[in-house]
Coordinates of C-alpha atoms in Angstrom, one line a residue:
M1 CA 100.2 129.2 -146.9
M2 CA 98.0 132.3 -146.5
N3 CA 98.0 135.5 -148.5
N4 CA 100.7 134.0 -150.8
E5 CA 103.1 133.9 -147.9
I6 CA 105.4 130.8 -147.9
R7 CA 107.9 129.6 -145.3
V8 CA 110.8 127.7 -146.9
L9 CA 113.7 125.9 -145.2
I10 CA 116.6 125.7 -147.7
V11 CA 119.3 123.1 -147.2
E12 CA 122.1 124.7 -149.2
D13 CA 125.8 125.5 -148.7
N14 CA 125.9 128.1 -151.5
P15 CA 124.2 131.4 -150.5
D16 CA 123.8 132.5 -154.1
D17 CA 122.0 129.3 -155.1
A18 CA 119.7 129.9 -152.1
E19 CA 119.0 133.5 -153.3
L20 CA 118.2 132.2 -156.8
I21 CA 115.6 129.8 -155.4
V22 CA 114.0 132.5 -153.3
L23 CA 114.0 134.9 -156.3
Q24 CA 112.2 132.3 -158.4
L25 CA 109.4 132.0 -155.9
E26 CA 109.1 135.7 -155.5
L27 CA 108.8 136.2 -159.3
S28 CA 105.7 134.0 -159.1
G29 CA 104.1 136.4 -156.6
Y30 CA 105.0 134.7 -153.3
T31 CA 106.2 136.5 -150.2
V32 CA 109.0 134.2 -149.0
I33 CA 110.1 133.7 -145.4
W34 CA 113.2 131.6 -145.5
E35 CA 116.2 130.3 -143.8
R36 CA 119.3 128.5 -145.1
V37 CA 120.9 125.6 -143.1
E38 CA 124.0 123.6 -143.9
N39 CA 124.1 120.7 -141.5
R40 CA 122.1 118.4 -139.2
I41 CA 122.2 120.6 -136.1
E42 CA 121.2 123.8 -137.9
M43 CA 118.3 122.0 -139.7
S44 CA 117.1 120.3 -136.5
T45 CA 117.1 123.6 -134.6
A46 CA 115.3 125.4 -137.5
L47 CA 112.6 122.7 -137.5
D48 CA 112.1 123.0 -133.8
R49 CA 112.0 126.8 -133.8
Q50 CA 109.0 127.3 -136.2
S51 CA 106.8 125.5 -138.7
W52 CA 107.6 125.4 -142.4
D53 CA 105.6 125.0 -145.6
M54 CA 108.3 123.1 -147.5
I55 CA 111.9 122.0 -147.6
L56 CA 114.2 122.5 -150.6
A57 CA 117.5 120.6 -150.3
D58 CA 120.7 120.4 -152.4
Y59 CA 121.6 116.8 -152.8
S60 CA 125.3 117.0 -151.8
L61 CA 126.9 119.4 -149.2
P62 CA 130.3 119.1 -147.6
Q63 CA 129.0 117.7 -144.3
F64 CA 125.4 116.9 -145.2
N65 CA 123.2 115.7 -148.0
A66 CA 119.6 115.5 -149.0
L67 CA 119.0 112.0 -147.7
D68 CA 120.4 113.1 -144.3
A69 CA 118.1 116.1 -144.3
L70 CA 115.1 113.8 -145.2
S71 CA 115.9 111.6 -142.3
V72 CA 116.0 114.6 -139.9
M73 CA 112.5 115.6 -141.1
Q74 CA 111.2 112.1 -140.7
E75 CA 112.7 111.6 -137.3
K76 CA 110.6 114.6 -136.2
K77 CA 107.5 113.0 -137.7
L78 CA 106.9 115.9 -140.1
D79 CA 105.1 115.5 -143.4
L80 CA 106.3 118.5 -145.5
P81 CA 106.9 118.7 -149.2
F82 CA 110.6 117.8 -149.7
I83 CA 112.1 118.7 -153.1
I84 CA 115.7 118.1 -154.1
V85 CA 117.2 121.0 -156.0
S86 CA 120.7 119.9 -157.2
G87 CA 123.3 120.9 -159.7
S88 CA 123.6 117.4 -161.0
I89 CA 122.0 114.2 -159.8
G90 CA 122.0 110.8 -161.5
E91 CA 118.9 108.8 -162.3
E92 CA 119.8 106.1 -159.8
I93 CA 120.3 108.5 -157.0
A94 CA 117.1 110.3 -157.8
V95 CA 115.1 107.1 -157.7
A96 CA 116.7 106.1 -154.3
A97 CA 115.8 109.5 -152.9
M98 CA 112.2 109.2 -154.0
R99 CA 112.0 105.8 -152.5
A100 CA 113.3 107.2 -149.2
G101 CA 110.5 109.8 -149.1
A102 CA 111.5 112.8 -151.3
H103 CA 108.6 114.1 -153.3
D104 CA 110.4 115.5 -156.4
Y105 CA 113.7 116.5 -157.7
L106 CA 114.9 119.1 -160.2
L107 CA 118.2 120.6 -161.5
K108 CA 119.4 124.1 -160.6
N109 CA 119.6 125.0 -164.3
S110 CA 115.8 124.2 -164.6
L111 CA 114.4 126.4 -161.8
S112 CA 111.4 127.2 -164.0
R113 CA 110.0 123.9 -162.8
L114 CA 110.3 124.9 -159.2
V115 CA 107.0 126.8 -158.7
P116 CA 104.8 124.2 -160.5
A117 CA 106.5 121.4 -158.6
A118 CA 106.2 123.3 -155.2
E119 CA 102.5 124.1 -155.8
R120 CA 101.7 120.5 -156.7
E121 CA 103.4 119.2 -153.6
W122 CA 101.7 121.8 -151.4
R123 CA 98.3 120.5 -152.7
E124 CA 99.4 116.9 -152.1
A125 CA 100.6 117.8 -148.6
Q126 CA 97.2 119.4 -147.8
V127 CA 95.4 116.3 -149.0
R128 CA 97.5 114.1 -146.8
K129 CA 97.0 116.5 -143.9
E130 CA 93.2 116.4 -144.3
R131 CA 93.2 112.6 -144.7
K132 CA 95.3 112.2 -141.6
Q133 CA 92.9 114.5 -139.7
A134 CA 89.9 112.6 -141.0
L135 CA 91.5 109.3 -139.8
Q136 CA 92.2 110.9 -136.4
D137 CA 88.6 112.1 -136.2
I138 CA 87.3 108.6 -137.1
Q139 CA 89.6 107.1 -134.5
L140 CA 88.4 109.6 -131.9
L141 CA 84.8 108.7 -132.6
A142 CA 85.5 105.0 -132.6
F143 CA 87.5 104.9 -129.4
Y144 CA 86.6 107.9 -127.3
D145 CA 83.5 109.3 -125.7
E146 CA 82.5 112.6 -127.3
L147 CA 81.1 114.1 -124.1
T148 CA 83.7 113.3 -121.5
G149 CA 86.8 112.7 -123.8
L150 CA 87.4 109.4 -122.0
P151 CA 88.0 106.1 -123.8
N152 CA 84.8 104.4 -124.7
R153 CA 83.7 100.8 -124.1
T154 CA 85.5 99.6 -127.2
L155 CA 88.9 101.0 -126.3
F156 CA 88.4 100.0 -122.6
L157 CA 87.9 96.4 -123.7
Q158 CA 91.0 96.5 -125.9
E159 CA 93.1 97.8 -123.0
L160 CA 91.6 95.2 -120.6
Q161 CA 92.4 92.4 -123.1
I162 CA 96.0 93.5 -123.2
C163 CA 96.0 93.4 -119.4
I164 CA 94.5 89.9 -119.3
D165 CA 97.1 88.6 -121.8
K166 CA 99.9 90.2 -119.9
C167 CA 98.8 88.7 -116.6
K168 CA 99.0 85.2 -118.1
E169 CA 102.8 85.7 -118.2
E170 CA 103.3 87.9 -115.2
V171 CA 100.9 86.9 -112.4
S172 CA 99.3 90.0 -110.8
L173 CA 96.0 91.0 -109.4
F174 CA 93.7 93.5 -111.2
G175 CA 90.2 94.6 -110.7
V176 CA 87.4 95.6 -113.1
V177 CA 85.0 98.1 -111.5
F178 CA 81.7 99.1 -113.0
V179 CA 80.3 102.3 -111.5
D180 CA 76.7 103.1 -112.2
I181 CA 75.2 106.5 -111.2
D182 CA 72.1 106.1 -109.1
R183 CA 69.1 108.2 -110.2
Y184 CA 70.9 109.7 -113.1
R185 CA 67.7 109.8 -115.1
S186 CA 66.1 111.9 -112.3
V187 CA 69.1 114.3 -112.4
K188 CA 68.9 114.6 -116.2
Y189 CA 65.1 115.2 -116.3
G190 CA 65.1 117.3 -113.1
F191 CA 68.0 119.6 -114.0
G192 CA 67.8 119.3 -117.8
H193 CA 70.0 117.6 -120.4
I194 CA 72.7 120.2 -120.4
K195 CA 73.3 120.1 -116.7
G196 CA 72.9 116.3 -116.8
N197 CA 75.8 116.2 -119.3
Q198 CA 77.9 118.7 -117.3
F199 CA 77.3 116.5 -114.2
L200 CA 78.6 113.4 -116.1
I201 CA 81.7 115.4 -117.1
K202 CA 82.3 116.4 -113.5
V203 CA 82.0 112.7 -112.4
A204 CA 84.5 111.7 -115.1
Q205 CA 86.9 114.4 -114.0
R206 CA 86.7 113.5 -110.4
L207 CA 87.3 109.8 -111.1
A208 CA 90.2 110.7 -113.4
G209 CA 91.8 112.9 -110.8
W210 CA 91.6 110.1 -108.2
M211 CA 93.1 107.3 -110.3
Q212 CA 96.7 106.1 -110.5
P213 CA 98.7 106.4 -113.8
S214 CA 98.6 102.6 -114.3
D215 CA 94.8 102.5 -114.0
R216 CA 92.3 103.0 -116.8
L217 CA 89.0 104.8 -116.9
A218 CA 86.3 104.7 -119.6
R219 CA 82.7 105.7 -120.1
V220 CA 81.0 102.4 -120.8
G221 CA 77.3 103.4 -120.8
E222 CA 75.1 106.5 -120.6
D223 CA 75.5 106.7 -116.8
A224 CA 78.2 104.1 -116.2
F225 CA 82.0 104.2 -116.0
G226 CA 84.4 101.3 -116.2
L227 CA 87.7 101.3 -114.2
L228 CA 90.6 98.9 -114.6
L229 CA 92.6 99.0 -111.4
N230 CA 96.1 97.5 -111.9
N231 CA 98.8 96.2 -109.6
M232 CA 96.6 95.2 -106.6
L233 CA 98.4 93.5 -103.8
N234 CA 95.3 91.7 -102.6
S235 CA 91.5 91.8 -102.5
N236 CA 91.5 94.0 -99.4
E237 CA 93.3 96.7 -101.3
L238 CA 90.7 96.4 -104.1
S239 CA 87.9 96.8 -101.5
Q240 CA 89.5 99.8 -100.0
K241 CA 89.9 101.5 -103.4
V242 CA 86.2 100.8 -104.2
E243 CA 85.2 102.4 -100.9
Q244 CA 87.3 105.5 -101.9
I245 CA 85.3 105.7 -105.1
H246 CA 82.1 105.8 -103.1
Q247 CA 83.6 108.5 -100.8
I248 CA 84.8 110.8 -103.6
L249 CA 81.5 110.6 -105.5
R250 CA 79.4 111.0 -102.5
L251 CA 80.5 114.6 -102.2
P252 CA 78.2 117.1 -104.0
F253 CA 78.9 118.3 -107.6
Q254 CA 78.7 122.0 -108.4
V255 CA 77.1 122.4 -111.8
D256 CA 76.5 126.1 -112.6
K257 CA 74.7 127.4 -109.5
S258 CA 73.2 124.0 -108.6
L259 CA 74.5 121.4 -106.2
I260 CA 73.9 117.8 -107.4
Y261 CA 74.1 114.8 -105.1
S262 CA 74.1 111.3 -106.3
S263 CA 75.3 108.0 -104.9
V264 CA 76.7 105.2 -107.1
S265 CA 76.2 101.5 -107.2
I266 CA 79.4 99.5 -107.9
G267 CA 80.0 96.0 -109.2
V268 CA 83.5 94.5 -109.0
V269 CA 85.3 91.5 -110.4
D270 CA 88.9 90.6 -109.9
S271 CA 91.4 88.7 -112.0
T272 CA 91.0 85.5 -109.9
M273 CA 87.9 84.7 -112.0
A274 CA 90.5 83.9 -114.7
Y275 CA 88.4 84.8 -117.7
N276 CA 90.2 84.8 -121.0
Q277 CA 88.1 87.6 -122.7
A278 CA 87.7 91.2 -121.7
E279 CA 84.0 91.1 -122.5
E280 CA 83.6 88.4 -119.8
F281 CA 85.1 90.6 -117.1
L282 CA 83.1 93.6 -118.0
R283 CA 79.9 91.6 -118.2
A284 CA 80.6 90.1 -114.8
A285 CA 81.2 93.6 -113.3
D286 CA 78.0 94.8 -114.9
T287 CA 76.1 91.8 -113.4
A288 CA 77.5 92.6 -110.0
T289 CA 76.3 96.2 -110.4
Y290 CA 72.8 95.0 -111.3
N291 CA 72.8 93.2 -107.9
A292 CA 74.3 96.2 -106.2
K293 CA 71.5 98.5 -107.5
K294 CA 68.9 96.5 -105.6
Q295 CA 70.2 98.6 -102.6
V296 CA 71.2 102.0 -103.9
G297 CA 74.7 103.0 -103.1
N298 CA 75.9 99.5 -102.6
T299 CA 79.0 97.5 -103.7
V300 CA 78.8 93.9 -104.8
F301 CA 81.7 91.6 -105.7
F302 CA 80.9 89.2 -108.5
N303 CA 80.8 85.4 -107.8
S304 CA 80.0 82.3 -109.7
Q305 CA 76.5 82.1 -108.4
M306 CA 75.7 85.4 -110.0
Q307 CA 77.0 84.0 -113.3
T308 CA 74.5 81.1 -113.0
E309 CA 71.7 83.6 -112.2
E310 CA 72.7 85.9 -115.0
L311 CA 72.7 83.0 -117.5
E312 CA 69.3 82.0 -116.3
R313 CA 68.2 85.6 -116.7
L314 CA 69.5 85.7 -120.2
R315 CA 67.6 82.6 -121.1
L316 CA 64.5 84.0 -119.6
E317 CA 65.0 87.2 -121.6
V318 CA 65.3 85.2 -124.9
D319 CA 62.1 83.2 -124.0
L320 CA 60.2 86.4 -123.1
Q321 CA 61.2 87.9 -126.4
Q322 CA 59.9 84.9 -128.3
A323 CA 56.8 84.8 -126.2
I324 CA 56.0 88.4 -127.1
Q325 CA 56.8 87.9 -130.8
Q326 CA 54.7 84.7 -131.0
Q327 CA 52.0 86.0 -128.7
H328 CA 52.3 83.2 -126.2
L329 CA 51.3 85.6 -123.4
H330 CA 47.7 86.2 -122.4
L331 CA 45.7 88.6 -120.3
N332 CA 43.5 87.9 -117.3
Y333 CA 41.1 90.5 -115.9
Q334 CA 40.4 91.1 -112.2
P335 CA 37.0 92.7 -111.4
I336 CA 36.7 96.0 -109.6
V337 CA 33.5 96.3 -107.6
C338 CA 31.5 99.2 -106.0
L339 CA 31.8 98.6 -102.3
N340 CA 28.3 100.0 -101.5
T341 CA 26.3 98.2 -104.2
N342 CA 28.6 95.3 -105.1
K343 CA 28.0 96.4 -108.7
L344 CA 30.7 95.5 -111.2
M345 CA 32.5 98.7 -112.3
G346 CA 35.3 97.3 -114.5
F347 CA 38.5 95.3 -114.7
E348 CA 42.2 95.6 -114.4
A349 CA 44.1 93.8 -117.2
L350 CA 46.9 91.7 -115.9
V351 CA 49.5 90.0 -118.2
R352 CA 50.2 86.3 -117.6
W353 CA 52.8 84.0 -119.0
Q354 CA 52.4 80.2 -119.1
H355 CA 55.8 79.0 -120.2
Q356 CA 55.9 75.6 -122.1
E357 CA 58.8 74.3 -120.0
R358 CA 58.9 76.6 -116.9
G359 CA 55.2 76.6 -116.3
W360 CA 53.7 79.7 -114.8
V361 CA 56.2 82.6 -114.7
S362 CA 55.4 85.3 -112.1
P363 CA 54.8 88.8 -113.4
G364 CA 57.1 89.9 -110.6
Q365 CA 59.8 88.0 -112.4
F366 CA 59.3 88.9 -116.1
I367 CA 58.0 92.4 -115.9
P368 CA 61.1 93.9 -114.3
L369 CA 63.2 91.9 -116.8
A370 CA 61.1 93.4 -119.6
E371 CA 61.7 96.9 -118.2
Q372 CA 65.5 96.4 -117.9
T373 CA 65.9 95.0 -121.4
G374 CA 63.5 97.3 -123.3
L375 CA 61.1 94.5 -124.1
I376 CA 58.5 96.3 -122.1
I377 CA 57.9 98.5 -125.2
P378 CA 56.6 95.7 -127.5
L379 CA 55.0 94.0 -124.5
G380 CA 53.2 97.1 -123.5
E381 CA 52.0 97.7 -127.1
W382 CA 50.7 94.2 -127.3
V383 CA 48.8 94.5 -124.0
L384 CA 47.2 97.8 -125.0
T385 CA 46.2 96.4 -128.4
E386 CA 44.9 93.1 -126.9
V387 CA 42.8 95.0 -124.3
C388 CA 41.2 97.1 -127.1
R389 CA 40.5 93.9 -129.0
Q390 CA 38.8 92.4 -126.0
M391 CA 36.8 95.5 -125.3
K392 CA 35.3 95.3 -128.8
L393 CA 34.1 91.8 -128.1
W394 CA 32.7 92.8 -124.7
E395 CA 30.6 95.5 -126.3
Q396 CA 28.5 92.7 -127.8
E397 CA 28.7 90.3 -124.9
L398 CA 28.3 92.5 -121.8
V399 CA 25.4 94.6 -122.8
N400 CA 23.6 94.1 -119.5
V401 CA 26.4 95.4 -117.2
W402 CA 27.9 98.4 -118.9
P403 CA 29.3 101.0 -118.6
L404 CA 32.6 99.4 -117.6
S405 CA 36.2 100.4 -117.5
V406 CA 39.3 98.4 -118.3
A407 CA 42.5 99.6 -116.6
V408 CA 46.0 98.9 -118.1
N409 CA 49.3 99.3 -116.2
L410 CA 52.0 101.6 -117.7
S411 CA 55.7 101.3 -116.8
G412 CA 58.1 104.1 -116.4
V413 CA 60.0 103.0 -119.6
Q414 CA 56.8 103.3 -121.6
L415 CA 56.2 106.8 -120.3
T416 CA 59.5 108.0 -121.8
Q417 CA 58.5 106.9 -125.3
P418 CA 57.7 109.9 -127.5
N419 CA 55.0 108.1 -129.5
L420 CA 53.1 106.8 -126.5
V421 CA 50.4 109.4 -126.5
S422 CA 49.6 109.2 -130.2
F423 CA 49.7 105.3 -130.1
I424 CA 47.1 105.2 -127.2
E425 CA 45.0 108.0 -128.8
N426 CA 44.7 106.0 -132.0
L427 CA 43.8 102.8 -130.2
C428 CA 41.1 104.6 -128.2
H429 CA 39.7 106.3 -131.3
N430 CA 39.4 103.0 -133.1
N431 CA 38.2 100.8 -130.3
C432 CA 36.7 102.6 -127.3
S433 CA 33.1 103.6 -126.8
N434 CA 30.9 105.2 -124.1
M435 CA 30.0 101.7 -122.9
I436 CA 33.5 100.4 -122.2
Y437 CA 36.3 102.9 -121.7
F438 CA 40.0 102.9 -121.1
K439 CA 41.9 103.7 -118.0
L440 CA 45.6 103.8 -117.4
E441 CA 47.4 102.9 -114.1
V442 CA 50.9 104.1 -113.1
T443 CA 52.6 103.1 -109.9
E444 CA 53.6 105.7 -107.3
S445 CA 57.2 104.6 -107.6
V446 CA 57.2 105.3 -111.4
L447 CA 56.0 108.9 -110.7
M448 CA 58.7 109.3 -108.1
K449 CA 61.5 108.1 -110.4
N450 CA 60.5 109.8 -113.6
G451 CA 59.2 113.1 -112.2
E452 CA 58.1 115.9 -114.6
L453 CA 58.5 113.8 -117.8
A454 CA 56.0 111.2 -116.5
I455 CA 53.6 113.9 -115.3
E456 CA 53.7 115.7 -118.6
T457 CA 52.9 112.5 -120.5
L458 CA 50.0 111.6 -118.2
R459 CA 48.7 115.2 -118.5
K460 CA 48.6 114.8 -122.3
L461 CA 46.8 111.5 -122.0
R462 CA 44.3 112.9 -119.6
N463 CA 43.6 115.8 -121.9
K464 CA 42.6 113.2 -124.5
G465 CA 39.9 112.0 -122.1
I466 CA 41.7 109.0 -120.7
Q467 CA 41.3 108.5 -117.0
I468 CA 44.6 108.1 -115.0
C469 CA 45.0 106.0 -111.8
I470 CA 47.9 106.1 -109.4
D471 CA 48.6 102.5 -108.3
D472 CA 50.1 101.1 -105.1
F473 CA 49.5 104.4 -103.3
G474 CA 50.9 104.7 -99.9
T475 CA 54.2 103.0 -100.5
G476 CA 56.0 106.3 -101.2
Y477 CA 55.0 108.8 -98.6
S478 CA 56.8 111.7 -100.2
S479 CA 54.2 111.8 -103.0
L480 CA 51.5 112.8 -100.5
A481 CA 52.9 116.3 -100.5
Y482 CA 52.3 116.8 -104.3
L483 CA 49.3 114.5 -104.9
H484 CA 47.2 117.6 -105.8
L485 CA 49.7 118.4 -108.7
L486 CA 49.3 115.0 -110.4
P487 CA 47.0 114.7 -113.4
I488 CA 45.0 111.7 -112.0
D489 CA 41.4 110.7 -111.4
T490 CA 41.8 107.7 -109.1
V491 CA 43.9 106.6 -106.2
K492 CA 44.6 102.9 -105.6
I493 CA 45.5 102.0 -102.0
D494 CA 48.3 99.4 -101.9
R495 CA 47.2 96.0 -100.7
S496 CA 49.8 95.9 -98.0
F497 CA 47.8 98.5 -96.0
V498 CA 44.4 96.9 -96.8
N499 CA 45.5 93.4 -95.7
Q500 CA 46.6 94.7 -92.3
M501 CA 43.7 97.0 -91.5
T502 CA 42.0 94.6 -89.1
V503 CA 45.1 93.7 -87.2
D504 CA 47.2 96.9 -87.1
A505 CA 45.6 100.3 -86.2
R506 CA 48.5 102.2 -87.9
N507 CA 47.5 100.7 -91.2
L508 CA 43.9 101.5 -90.6
D509 CA 44.9 105.1 -89.9
I510 CA 47.0 105.3 -93.1
V511 CA 44.0 103.9 -95.2
E512 CA 41.7 106.5 -93.6
T513 CA 44.1 109.3 -94.2
I514 CA 44.6 108.4 -97.9
I515 CA 40.8 108.1 -98.5
A516 CA 40.1 111.5 -96.8
L517 CA 42.9 113.2 -98.7
A518 CA 41.8 111.8 -102.0
H519 CA 38.2 112.9 -101.5
R520 CA 39.3 116.4 -100.5
L521 CA 41.0 116.5 -104.0
D522 CA 37.9 115.1 -105.7
L523 CA 39.6 111.8 -106.5
N524 CA 37.9 108.4 -106.1
V525 CA 39.5 105.5 -104.4
V526 CA 40.0 101.8 -105.1
A527 CA 41.3 99.5 -102.3
E528 CA 43.4 96.7 -103.6
G529 CA 43.8 93.3 -101.9
V530 CA 40.3 93.1 -100.3
E531 CA 40.1 89.5 -99.0
S532 CA 37.4 89.5 -96.4
Q533 CA 33.9 90.8 -95.6
A534 CA 35.4 92.6 -92.6
Q535 CA 37.8 94.5 -94.8
Q536 CA 34.9 95.5 -97.2
D537 CA 32.8 96.7 -94.3
I538 CA 35.7 98.9 -92.9
L539 CA 36.3 100.4 -96.3
R540 CA 32.6 101.0 -96.9
N541 CA 32.4 102.8 -93.6
L542 CA 35.4 105.0 -94.6
H543 CA 33.5 105.9 -97.8
C544 CA 36.0 104.1 -100.1
E545 CA 34.2 103.8 -103.4
Y546 CA 35.7 100.7 -105.0
G547 CA 37.4 97.4 -104.1
Q548 CA 39.5 94.8 -105.9
G549 CA 40.8 91.5 -104.5
Y550 CA 40.3 87.8 -104.0
F551 CA 37.2 88.4 -101.9
F552 CA 35.4 89.4 -105.1
A553 CA 37.4 87.3 -107.7
R554 CA 40.9 86.3 -108.7
P555 CA 42.1 87.5 -112.1
L556 CA 39.9 85.8 -114.6
H557 CA 40.5 84.4 -118.1
P558 CA 38.3 86.3 -120.6
Q559 CA 36.3 83.1 -121.4
T560 CA 35.2 82.7 -117.8
I561 CA 34.1 86.3 -117.2
I562 CA 30.6 86.0 -118.6
T563 CA 29.9 83.1 -116.3
W564 CA 31.4 84.9 -113.4
I565 CA 29.2 88.0 -114.0
A566 CA 26.1 85.8 -114.2
N567 CA 27.0 84.1 -110.9
W568 CA 28.0 87.4 -109.3
E569 CA 24.7 89.1 -110.2
L570 CA 22.8 86.1 -108.8
R571 CA 24.7 86.2 -105.5
K572 CA 24.0 90.0 -105.3
E573 CA 20.3 89.4 -105.6
L574 CA 20.5 86.7 -102.9
G575 CA 22.7 88.9 -100.7
N576 CA 25.0 86.0 -100.1
I577 CA 28.5 87.4 -100.5
E578 CA 29.6 87.3 -96.9
K579 CA 32.3 84.7 -97.4
K580 CA 35.2 84.6 -99.7
V581 CA 34.4 82.7 -102.9
D582 CA 37.0 81.5 -105.4
W583 CA 35.5 81.6 -108.9
H584 CA 38.7 81.0 -110.8
N585 CA 38.5 78.2 -113.3

């Protein structure tokens, strides 16, 4: 009701009684819009024609009664105040009417009760309406994605479970498809969060427009969609549909005035896997997607071998989490040497994991796992803290060889953390000195993938006085064009070029180009993977400042470094470093 206006549907065969009811409401200050009906057809038509605030019904009419009127309202799923106004009604009938859903009853000779009863029921109806809306809102939040309006992961799993149970009785083929948007993070940070969200909505709309009525679509992750494709004739049809998904999403998306292109990686599992739980199907599709993303824009169908590999990966994840918590990891340090003087300039800190059962676990195995699972955050914090602890010790032990630097690798995930700059700043403030200072290394691929966000974080760190090095340089040629825009001090040439310098002229040309470009930009250069005197000589002639590799030393345990330094200084004096020496204990 608004401005004391009330819309009343009166079920009454006596026009005078209806007028009395309206008059009673008007005497209380209400403007009454009303209609009188006498039978089921008239009432049904009136309810369809417009909305009403309440229904007042005589109990007994020649061809109709209040219980019939109540059933008409309930059939239309309306929740309106329903009050019986009758000339006479027995207690037994009144109780039955209330049980059927009537809200109140009163006698026609007691219409003074009408307005208080009506107002009370209006308030009750409003409370019920608000409660119903709240429940709907809760259901919406619980089962639907707020951005796209699609079902969320929870509802998708419920619908998938229904499909699984149904297929046990009626054998049919269905497929669960996991669609992951490649480079979505680059889109989001490159075009901004608003356009990133609009892009996701466009993807959802395009998928929804392509699907059949029997299929199901949901948003199951930040940049991932799940599809349940029903009624497949065979696996070939499923493959064809997946290819269609690639085709429709390969076309550009118009977002405001921008065109956004992005391929997708797709993982597929079909019902022949015979899982009993929806979560198993979705996890299998997600696992297949993980394998598909190794080659962007690819499709992978799940198989049992992937399940074995995924189980092994999960076990390794648990072991890694425990190793981080219990500090079972350790750091080795690989020397970095001046190529002209063979003077020790510093170290690169490298994390190592000696598993109690598995033995030595390669960083190439557990570092990517840490990045995928988010464990890289606590692992990275431990590495940074441990390096600073070691630096404090070296200030007392390495007096004769400082100043030195210690370089620590940062992952792309770490660069997205909002507290990274303050965390590193506090560590440096409490631990670093002018004798041993901190450097940070970021791979070229990390800069390429994370763009402006990574660059801005590195700029803040560099403004704090921390030197920045770009690692594995040369593996992503597109970065050569904007090398001058990066907030860096040092370029590290990837070992793949250094190793092949003496056998492939093209690699030698690449190394020479990188060194010349870096020097033109006032950057110094470290060559990785130096393994021979010949390589050192070439790099020295190209005016590369520093070298790192097995020719000088393998990564060393902290306890062996003092011994290695003593031996290295002695060999420098003797000038006998022409052959490769392995000083690893």
